[in-house]
Short mmCIF file of C-alpha atoms and ligand atoms in Angstrom, two decimals:
data_model
loop_
_atom_site.label_atom_id
_atom_site.label_comp_id
_atom_site.label_asym_id
_atom_site.label_seq_id
_atom_site.Cartn_x
_atom_site.Cartn_y
_atom_site.Cartn_z
CA MET A 14 -7.66 21.07 -30.71
CA THR A 15 -9.65 18.30 -32.18
CA THR A 16 -10.85 16.00 -29.87
CA PHE A 17 -13.49 14.12 -31.43
CA LEU A 18 -11.79 11.06 -32.55
CA SER A 19 -13.76 8.05 -34.30
CA THR A 20 -12.67 5.59 -36.58
CA GLY A 21 -12.69 6.60 -40.03
CA THR A 22 -12.75 10.33 -39.61
CA LEU A 23 -9.19 11.08 -38.43
CA PRO A 24 -8.58 14.31 -39.38
CA ASP A 25 -5.31 14.46 -42.27
CA HIS A 26 -2.57 15.24 -40.20
CA TYR A 27 -2.92 11.89 -38.19
CA GLU A 28 -4.27 9.51 -41.05
CA GLN A 29 -0.54 10.72 -42.57
CA LEU A 30 1.05 10.06 -39.75
CA ALA A 31 -0.36 6.62 -39.15
CA LYS A 32 0.29 6.06 -43.34
CA THR A 33 4.03 6.89 -42.56
CA VAL A 34 4.28 4.77 -39.40
CA ARG A 35 2.46 1.73 -41.16
CA ASP A 36 5.11 1.86 -44.39
CA PHE A 37 7.86 2.43 -41.50
CA ALA A 38 6.81 -0.81 -40.14
CA GLN A 39 6.21 -2.76 -43.04
CA SER A 40 9.75 -1.71 -44.96
CA VAL A 41 12.47 -1.86 -41.60
CA VAL A 42 10.66 -3.67 -39.19
CA ALA A 43 9.05 -6.10 -40.14
CA PRO A 44 11.77 -7.83 -42.40
CA VAL A 45 13.93 -7.82 -38.66
CA SER A 46 11.20 -8.52 -36.27
CA ALA A 47 12.21 -12.97 -36.62
CA LYS A 48 15.92 -12.27 -36.12
CA HIS A 49 15.74 -9.92 -32.74
CA ASP A 50 13.24 -12.01 -31.38
CA GLU A 51 15.23 -15.07 -31.89
CA GLU A 52 18.28 -13.82 -30.93
CA HIS A 53 16.55 -11.58 -28.12
CA SER A 54 18.57 -8.68 -29.17
CA PHE A 55 17.62 -5.40 -28.98
CA PRO A 56 17.00 -3.31 -32.55
CA TYR A 57 18.96 -0.28 -32.48
CA GLU A 58 19.20 0.10 -36.23
CA VAL A 59 15.17 0.10 -36.06
CA VAL A 60 15.17 2.91 -32.65
CA ALA A 61 17.24 4.60 -34.64
CA GLY A 62 14.94 4.77 -37.84
CA MET A 63 12.14 5.60 -35.63
CA ALA A 64 14.36 8.42 -33.80
CA ASP A 65 14.81 9.71 -37.31
CA MET A 66 11.18 10.16 -38.05
CA GLY A 67 10.91 12.10 -34.87
CA LEU A 68 8.37 9.13 -32.93
CA PHE A 69 10.16 9.47 -29.68
CA GLY A 70 9.10 13.36 -29.74
CA LEU A 71 5.67 12.75 -31.22
CA PRO A 72 3.75 14.41 -27.84
CA PHE A 73 6.12 17.12 -26.83
CA PRO A 74 6.06 20.50 -27.63
CA GLU A 75 8.92 21.86 -30.23
CA GLU A 76 10.82 23.96 -27.27
CA TYR A 77 11.81 21.03 -26.00
CA GLY A 78 12.71 19.22 -28.99
CA GLY A 79 9.64 17.31 -29.90
CA MET A 80 7.24 17.14 -32.95
CA GLY A 81 4.56 19.27 -31.32
CA GLY A 82 1.91 16.08 -31.73
CA ASP A 83 -0.35 14.98 -29.02
CA TYR A 84 -0.70 11.98 -26.78
CA PHE A 85 -3.05 10.51 -29.78
CA ALA A 86 -0.72 10.62 -31.93
CA LEU A 87 1.48 8.76 -29.98
CA CYS A 88 -1.06 6.20 -29.99
CA LEU A 89 -1.86 5.81 -33.66
CA ALA A 90 2.08 5.24 -34.26
CA LEU A 91 1.78 2.50 -31.66
CA GLU A 92 -1.18 0.71 -33.00
CA GLU A 93 0.74 0.60 -36.26
CA LEU A 94 3.93 -1.05 -34.45
CA GLY A 95 2.17 -3.32 -32.42
CA LYS A 96 0.43 -4.76 -35.67
CA VAL A 97 4.19 -5.48 -36.77
CA ASP A 98 6.51 -6.05 -33.38
CA GLN A 99 5.33 -5.54 -30.23
CA SER A 100 9.01 -5.61 -29.00
CA VAL A 101 9.50 -2.29 -31.04
CA ALA A 102 6.03 -0.76 -30.20
CA ILE A 103 6.79 -1.17 -26.41
CA THR A 104 10.44 0.56 -26.86
CA LEU A 105 8.90 2.93 -28.17
CA GLU A 106 5.47 3.30 -25.65
CA ALA A 107 8.09 2.95 -22.47
CA GLY A 108 10.54 5.51 -23.96
CA VAL A 109 8.03 8.18 -24.48
CA SER A 110 5.06 7.67 -22.21
CA LEU A 111 7.06 6.49 -19.38
CA GLY A 112 10.73 7.47 -19.80
CA ALA A 113 10.29 11.03 -21.05
CA MET A 114 6.51 11.45 -19.92
CA PRO A 115 7.27 12.12 -16.28
CA VAL A 116 9.81 14.35 -16.56
CA TYR A 117 7.31 16.78 -19.16
CA ARG A 118 4.41 16.54 -16.58
CA PHE A 119 6.24 16.74 -13.11
CA GLY A 120 9.69 18.16 -14.19
CA ASN A 121 10.71 21.73 -13.64
CA GLU A 122 12.03 23.99 -16.27
CA GLU A 123 15.42 22.91 -15.75
CA GLN A 124 14.94 19.34 -15.83
CA LYS A 125 12.65 19.71 -18.89
CA GLN A 126 15.57 21.39 -20.50
CA GLU A 127 18.15 19.08 -19.43
CA TRP A 128 16.27 15.44 -20.27
CA LEU A 129 13.70 16.22 -22.96
CA PRO A 130 15.52 17.08 -26.14
CA LEU A 131 17.62 14.28 -25.65
CA LEU A 132 14.75 12.23 -25.04
CA ALA A 133 12.52 13.79 -27.74
CA SER A 134 15.36 13.00 -29.56
CA GLY A 135 15.06 8.90 -29.29
CA LYS A 136 19.00 9.02 -29.00
CA ALA A 137 18.65 8.32 -25.75
CA LEU A 138 16.16 6.64 -23.69
CA GLY A 139 14.48 7.01 -20.53
CA ALA A 140 13.13 4.07 -17.90
CA PHE A 141 10.13 4.02 -15.58
CA GLY A 142 10.99 2.14 -12.50
CA LEU A 143 7.85 1.83 -10.11
CA THR A 144 8.02 -2.31 -9.70
CA GLU A 145 9.75 -4.09 -6.74
CA ALA A 146 10.17 -7.83 -6.03
CA SER A 147 7.68 -7.22 -3.20
CA GLY A 148 4.68 -6.34 -5.54
CA GLY A 149 3.90 -4.58 -9.16
CA SER A 150 -0.18 -4.27 -8.63
CA ASP A 151 0.65 -3.06 -5.34
CA ALA A 152 3.21 -0.72 -6.39
CA GLY A 153 2.80 1.78 -2.77
CA ALA A 154 4.73 -0.93 -1.08
CA THR A 155 7.98 0.53 -2.34
CA LYS A 156 11.20 -0.48 0.05
CA THR A 157 13.70 0.98 -2.21
CA THR A 158 14.83 4.11 0.21
CA ALA A 159 15.94 7.98 -0.70
CA LYS A 160 17.67 9.28 2.24
CA LEU A 161 18.98 13.08 2.16
CA ASP A 162 23.00 13.39 3.22
CA ASP A 163 24.96 16.10 2.35
CA GLY A 164 22.69 17.96 -0.42
CA HIS A 165 22.22 14.76 -2.44
CA TRP A 166 19.51 11.58 -2.11
CA VAL A 167 21.34 7.91 -1.29
CA ILE A 168 19.17 5.52 -2.97
CA ASN A 169 19.15 1.98 -1.72
CA GLY A 170 17.19 -0.87 -3.12
CA SER A 171 16.06 -2.75 -6.03
CA LYS A 172 13.79 -2.61 -8.95
CA GLN A 173 12.01 -5.25 -11.14
CA PHE A 174 10.41 -5.58 -14.91
CA ILE A 175 12.31 -2.60 -15.82
CA THR A 176 11.65 -1.55 -19.48
CA ASN A 177 14.67 0.33 -21.57
CA SER A 178 17.09 0.03 -18.33
CA GLY A 179 19.65 -1.48 -19.74
CA THR A 180 20.04 -0.73 -23.60
CA ASP A 181 23.15 1.32 -24.73
CA ILE A 182 21.26 4.49 -24.84
CA THR A 183 19.61 4.34 -21.45
CA LYS A 184 20.69 7.37 -20.08
CA LEU A 185 17.80 8.13 -17.52
CA VAL A 186 16.02 6.11 -15.05
CA THR A 187 13.60 7.42 -12.95
CA VAL A 188 12.57 5.77 -9.82
CA THR A 189 9.74 5.99 -6.74
CA ALA A 190 11.39 5.33 -3.11
CA VAL A 191 10.44 5.99 -0.22
CA THR A 192 11.85 9.48 1.30
CA GLY A 193 10.08 9.70 4.38
CA ASP A 194 7.31 8.63 6.73
CA ASN A 195 3.74 11.39 6.63
CA ASN A 196 2.20 10.80 9.90
CA GLY A 197 2.60 6.79 9.69
CA LYS A 198 2.14 6.73 5.97
CA LYS A 199 5.10 6.36 3.45
CA GLU A 200 6.42 9.50 1.58
CA ILE A 201 7.27 8.18 -1.91
CA SER A 202 8.94 10.68 -3.96
CA SER A 203 10.33 10.17 -7.62
CA ILE A 204 13.59 10.90 -8.31
CA LEU A 205 15.85 11.29 -11.48
CA VAL A 206 18.96 8.57 -11.67
CA PRO A 207 21.32 9.76 -14.55
CA VAL A 208 22.77 6.45 -16.37
CA PRO A 209 25.39 5.66 -15.54
CA THR A 210 25.73 6.41 -11.82
CA GLU A 211 28.09 5.17 -9.12
CA GLY A 212 26.11 2.17 -7.27
CA PHE A 213 23.58 1.89 -10.01
CA THR A 214 23.50 -1.50 -12.09
CA ALA A 215 21.55 -2.79 -14.69
CA GLU A 216 21.34 -6.45 -13.86
CA PRO A 217 21.44 -9.20 -16.67
CA ALA A 218 18.59 -9.22 -18.86
CA TYR A 219 15.59 -11.35 -18.09
CA ASN A 220 15.09 -14.57 -20.34
CA LYS A 221 11.35 -13.62 -21.24
CA VAL A 222 8.12 -15.94 -22.95
CA GLY A 223 7.68 -13.03 -25.60
CA TRP A 224 8.85 -9.15 -26.31
CA ASN A 225 12.02 -10.52 -26.57
CA ALA A 226 13.94 -7.91 -28.60
CA SER A 227 12.54 -5.48 -25.89
CA ASP A 228 14.82 -4.68 -23.06
CA THR A 229 13.82 -5.54 -19.37
CA HIS A 230 16.19 -6.04 -16.86
CA PRO A 231 15.99 -6.16 -12.83
CA LEU A 232 17.62 -3.08 -10.86
CA SER A 233 19.41 -2.55 -8.21
CA PHE A 234 20.66 0.57 -6.07
CA ASP A 235 23.64 0.62 -3.91
CA ASP A 236 24.21 3.71 -2.03
CA VAL A 237 23.61 5.53 -5.62
CA ARG A 238 23.69 9.56 -4.50
CA VAL A 239 22.11 11.70 -7.07
CA PRO A 240 21.76 15.80 -6.40
CA GLN A 241 19.07 16.99 -4.04
CA GLU A 242 17.56 18.94 -7.14
CA ASN A 243 17.15 15.41 -8.60
CA LEU A 244 13.76 15.13 -7.07
CA LEU A 245 10.77 14.79 -9.66
CA GLY A 246 7.77 16.97 -8.89
CA GLU A 247 6.96 17.34 -5.20
CA ARG A 248 8.44 15.68 -2.32
CA GLY A 249 5.67 12.84 -1.10
CA ARG A 250 4.13 12.96 -4.80
CA GLY A 251 6.18 10.59 -6.51
CA TYR A 252 3.47 7.73 -6.41
CA ALA A 253 0.41 9.72 -7.30
CA ASN A 254 2.45 10.88 -9.93
CA PHE A 255 3.35 7.77 -11.14
CA LEU A 256 -0.12 6.73 -11.07
CA ARG A 257 -0.92 9.58 -13.58
CA ILE A 258 1.31 8.27 -15.98
CA LEU A 259 -0.04 4.86 -15.27
CA ASP A 260 -3.71 6.45 -16.33
CA GLU A 261 -2.21 7.70 -19.60
CA GLY A 262 0.41 4.75 -20.60
CA ARG A 263 -3.01 2.88 -20.50
CA ILE A 264 -4.34 3.85 -23.27
CA ALA A 265 -1.04 3.88 -25.18
CA ILE A 266 -0.91 0.28 -24.28
CA ALA A 267 -4.60 -0.49 -25.05
CA ALA A 268 -3.14 1.34 -29.00
CA LEU A 269 -0.17 -0.81 -28.60
CA SER A 270 -2.85 -3.82 -28.31
CA VAL A 271 -5.35 -2.84 -30.76
CA GLY A 272 -2.57 -3.40 -33.18
CA ALA A 273 -1.66 -6.55 -32.28
CA ALA A 274 -5.38 -7.40 -32.73
CA GLN A 275 -5.75 -5.86 -36.11
CA GLY A 276 -2.05 -7.67 -36.74
CA CYS A 277 -3.57 -11.04 -36.41
CA VAL A 278 -7.18 -9.84 -38.32
CA ASP A 279 -4.93 -9.00 -41.21
CA GLU A 280 -2.71 -12.18 -41.30
CA SER A 281 -5.52 -14.42 -41.00
CA VAL A 282 -7.21 -12.66 -43.58
CA LYS A 283 -4.56 -13.25 -46.02
CA TYR A 284 -3.69 -16.75 -44.68
CA SER A 285 -7.11 -18.11 -45.36
CA LYS A 286 -7.59 -17.35 -48.70
CA GLU A 287 -4.41 -18.73 -49.41
CA ARG A 288 -4.17 -22.09 -47.77
CA GLU A 289 -6.39 -24.35 -49.31
CA ALA A 290 -7.37 -28.03 -47.44
CA PHE A 291 -9.85 -30.25 -49.14
CA GLY A 292 -9.65 -28.29 -52.44
CA ARG A 293 -10.64 -25.27 -51.33
CA ALA A 294 -9.28 -22.14 -49.41
CA ILE A 295 -9.83 -22.75 -45.82
CA GLY A 296 -11.60 -19.02 -45.69
CA THR A 297 -14.59 -20.34 -47.70
CA ASN A 298 -15.51 -21.95 -44.17
CA GLN A 299 -17.89 -20.39 -42.38
CA ALA A 300 -16.26 -21.52 -39.35
CA ILE A 301 -13.23 -19.98 -40.41
CA ALA A 302 -15.04 -16.69 -41.80
CA PHE A 303 -17.00 -16.38 -38.72
CA LYS A 304 -13.75 -16.19 -36.62
CA ILE A 305 -12.16 -14.09 -38.02
CA ALA A 306 -15.45 -11.72 -38.23
CA ARG A 307 -15.15 -11.77 -33.98
CA MET A 308 -11.22 -11.09 -34.60
CA GLU A 309 -12.03 -7.95 -36.54
CA THR A 310 -14.78 -6.98 -34.07
CA ARG A 311 -12.42 -7.36 -31.00
CA ALA A 312 -10.10 -4.77 -32.54
CA HIS A 313 -12.72 -2.41 -33.67
CA VAL A 314 -14.22 -2.05 -30.12
CA ALA A 315 -10.98 -2.07 -28.70
CA ARG A 316 -10.03 0.72 -31.16
CA ALA A 317 -13.19 2.58 -30.06
CA ALA A 318 -12.50 2.35 -26.37
CA TYR A 319 -8.78 3.68 -27.10
CA TYR A 320 -10.13 6.67 -28.93
CA ASP A 321 -12.52 7.68 -26.70
CA ALA A 322 -10.33 7.73 -23.64
CA ALA A 323 -7.81 9.56 -25.66
CA ALA A 324 -10.10 12.21 -26.85
CA LEU A 325 -11.28 12.72 -23.49
CA MET A 326 -7.68 12.96 -21.76
CA LEU A 327 -7.08 15.56 -24.96
CA SER A 328 -10.04 17.65 -23.89
CA GLY A 329 -8.89 17.78 -20.27
CA LYS A 330 -11.66 15.76 -18.94
CA PRO A 331 -11.18 12.74 -16.42
CA PHE A 332 -10.48 9.54 -18.52
CA LYS A 333 -9.29 7.05 -15.87
CA LYS A 334 -12.14 4.96 -16.12
CA GLN A 335 -12.34 4.78 -20.04
CA ALA A 336 -8.24 4.66 -20.13
CA ALA A 337 -8.90 1.20 -17.99
CA ILE A 338 -11.51 -0.11 -19.85
CA ALA A 339 -9.60 0.29 -23.39
CA LYS A 340 -6.55 -0.84 -21.66
CA LEU A 341 -8.45 -4.20 -20.36
CA ILE A 342 -10.70 -5.11 -23.66
CA ALA A 343 -8.09 -4.00 -25.98
CA SER A 344 -5.44 -6.34 -23.91
CA GLU A 345 -7.66 -9.01 -24.25
CA ALA A 346 -8.68 -8.70 -27.55
CA ALA A 347 -4.77 -8.80 -28.49
CA MET A 348 -4.71 -12.13 -26.49
CA ASP A 349 -8.18 -13.95 -28.16
CA ASN A 350 -6.85 -12.62 -31.29
CA ALA A 351 -3.56 -14.35 -31.15
CA ARG A 352 -4.83 -17.65 -30.27
CA ASP A 353 -7.69 -18.00 -33.02
CA ALA A 354 -4.68 -16.12 -35.50
CA THR A 355 -2.77 -19.34 -34.25
CA GLN A 356 -5.16 -21.56 -34.64
CA ILE A 357 -5.98 -20.55 -38.28
CA PHE A 358 -2.59 -20.97 -39.31
CA GLY A 359 -2.61 -24.95 -38.43
CA GLY A 360 0.90 -26.49 -37.59
CA TYR A 361 2.38 -23.10 -39.26
CA GLY A 362 0.79 -21.05 -36.30
CA PHE A 363 3.32 -22.80 -33.76
CA MET A 364 6.75 -22.10 -35.65
CA ASN A 365 8.41 -19.08 -34.04
CA GLU A 366 8.88 -17.36 -37.40
CA TYR A 367 5.30 -16.45 -38.04
CA SER A 368 4.63 -13.46 -36.61
CA VAL A 369 1.20 -15.12 -35.12
CA ALA A 370 3.03 -17.23 -33.32
CA ARG A 371 5.34 -13.86 -31.86
CA HIS A 372 1.71 -12.38 -31.39
CA TYR A 373 0.67 -15.64 -29.51
CA ARG A 374 3.85 -15.40 -27.26
CA ASP A 375 4.17 -11.50 -26.85
CA SER A 376 0.40 -10.78 -26.26
CA LYS A 377 0.20 -12.30 -22.88
CA ILE A 378 1.79 -9.80 -21.39
CA LEU A 379 -0.42 -7.19 -22.28
CA GLU A 380 -2.85 -8.66 -19.94
CA ILE A 381 -0.33 -7.93 -17.02
CA GLY A 382 1.78 -4.93 -17.71
CA GLU A 383 0.97 -1.14 -16.64
CA GLY A 384 -1.74 -2.61 -14.77
CA THR A 385 -3.20 -6.21 -14.72
CA THR A 386 -6.29 -7.17 -15.44
CA GLU A 387 -7.68 -7.82 -12.65
CA VAL A 388 -6.19 -4.06 -11.60
CA GLN A 389 -8.35 -2.42 -14.73
CA LEU A 390 -11.63 -4.13 -12.94
CA MET A 391 -10.81 -2.62 -9.54
CA LEU A 392 -10.42 0.94 -11.16
CA ILE A 393 -13.35 0.57 -12.89
CA GLY A 394 -15.42 -0.73 -10.24
CA ARG A 395 -14.05 2.03 -7.51
CA GLU A 396 -14.46 4.72 -10.31
CA LEU A 397 -18.12 3.03 -10.02
CA GLY A 398 -18.45 3.68 -6.24
CA LEU A 399 -17.86 0.26 -5.62
C1 FAD B 19 7.72 -7.56 -19.83
C2 FAD B 19 7.88 -6.52 -18.48
C3 FAD B 19 8.02 -5.19 -18.84
C4 FAD B 19 7.95 -4.31 -17.48
N1 FAD B 19 8.25 -3.22 -17.26
C5 FAD B 19 7.86 -2.06 -16.18
C6 FAD B 19 8.60 -1.01 -16.04
O1 FAD B 19 9.27 -0.38 -17.55
N2 FAD B 19 8.12 -0.78 -14.99
C7 FAD B 19 7.88 -0.59 -13.83
O2 FAD B 19 7.38 -0.33 -12.98
N3 FAD B 19 7.21 -2.01 -13.74
C8 FAD B 19 7.09 -2.94 -15.08
N4 FAD B 19 6.55 -4.16 -15.57
C9 FAD B 19 5.97 -4.52 -14.27
C10 FAD B 19 4.64 -4.57 -14.49
O3 FAD B 19 3.68 -3.62 -14.14
C11 FAD B 19 4.30 -5.90 -12.95
O4 FAD B 19 4.56 -6.70 -13.43
C12 FAD B 19 2.54 -5.84 -13.04
O5 FAD B 19 1.81 -4.36 -12.57
C13 FAD B 19 2.04 -6.94 -12.07
O6 FAD B 19 2.79 -6.69 -11.10
P1 FAD B 19 3.59 -8.24 -10.33
O7 FAD B 19 3.91 -8.91 -11.46
O8 FAD B 19 4.26 -7.64 -9.02
O9 FAD B 19 2.12 -9.04 -9.85
P2 FAD B 19 1.10 -8.82 -8.53
O10 FAD B 19 1.22 -7.83 -8.18
O11 FAD B 19 1.92 -10.07 -7.78
O12 FAD B 19 0.12 -9.62 -9.04
C14 FAD B 19 0.21 -11.15 -9.10
C15 FAD B 19 -1.50 -11.28 -9.67
O13 FAD B 19 -2.53 -11.36 -8.49
C16 FAD B 19 -3.55 -10.24 -8.68
N5 FAD B 19 -3.76 -9.49 -7.63
C17 FAD B 19 -2.72 -8.38 -7.14
N6 FAD B 19 -3.59 -8.18 -6.23
C18 FAD B 19 -5.04 -8.14 -6.53
C19 FAD B 19 -6.36 -7.66 -6.18
N7 FAD B 19 -6.09 -6.82 -4.91
N8 FAD B 19 -7.49 -8.63 -6.60
C20 FAD B 19 -7.32 -9.19 -7.58
N9 FAD B 19 -5.84 -9.77 -7.87
C21 FAD B 19 -4.91 -9.36 -7.52
C22 FAD B 19 -2.66 -9.93 -10.18
O14 FAD B 19 -3.63 -9.24 -10.90
C23 FAD B 19 -1.55 -10.91 -10.36
O15 FAD B 19 -2.88 -11.65 -11.65
C24 FAD B 19 6.58 -4.69 -16.29
C25 FAD B 19 6.95 -6.63 -16.42
C26 FAD B 19 6.83 -7.01 -17.23
C27 FAD B 19 6.64 -8.65 -17.27
#
């Protein structure tokens, strides 16, 4: 397996995948992005297209219905989709990295056989419910409970801001819940909740600032009964296992962010060659060219950071610090580039139908979801022994 990943020298199979997804993003995603954003509608037809291409199965072995690729392949796909439409990219990211990956990493053989072929096919989506109203950064503050009763877990509580949890094709929500007390410390486990299950409700979708075509709901659990066998991984390891999933997920979010940052560069280069002011293209002004050069630099450096974290992960080495660094700088690159691109587009940059305006609204959440900027700094500091 190749673990040396450098921008510009990717092995052919990765290049080929990136090109295929780039073509799909341009021909299928881009034409409907503004419409779904405006209508806050879930892009079922685009998701079906991604499913047909096998994108939901990218990092899973063929024996579980996957494509036999790896996590870096998923990242490349997310980067290409993120250039064009962050809602579509996060739908894939959450479906694979948060929805299906916990089953692959921590499930027993029966659970893998039951869920992975379905989730890897993209015909069904899984969601990951960690965050609660009481806190996302302090996710160990979980209040949702699961108690054993007659061979079943009975789950009560609620989750907040859960991606892909209320679509017509959502079939699984994996949640953390307090399952007991371990010498005064909460015992947190993760449990598979098939959708639908009586007592489980995806409440009405949020009205968000961005990622309008991505599906996000509060969830409530009212005496939800699932078989005892739906425990995912070891009892009491739920929180630790979810943190491992988030470490990986940060590389994926970094890749998506790099896509957004690069999308802003590409749009700005095009626009600044076409748009004229004072009798010449605005890009001939060094003030504009320098701004775009800085944007390109941010995207490039952030890409190198996520390639580095992915290379460590693929070679089985510790990657927590590098994943946090990649997520931190890539999400900031996306936000900074979106702000600069909007400035370059002038008044048009403030019109919702322009993709830079969408990136401007969409990019903010990249600095919040799957660990805020401050949480990344905490993790990096901890890795330095601080
Ligand atoms: C669109 C969207 C989709 C999401 N999808 C999912 C999902 O699928 N599954 C899921 O489980 N969650 C999901 N989330 C939740 C997301 O992960 C959390 O919102 C995020 O982790 C932050 O948690 P919080 O909102 O509770 O903010 P808080 O944790 O309340 O943080 C508030 C502020 O305080 C800062 N802060 C907190 N603690 C410290 C500290 N010790 N030092 C310095 N600063 C600190 C934070 O950085 C932040 O700026 C989603 C959120 C959104 C908006």
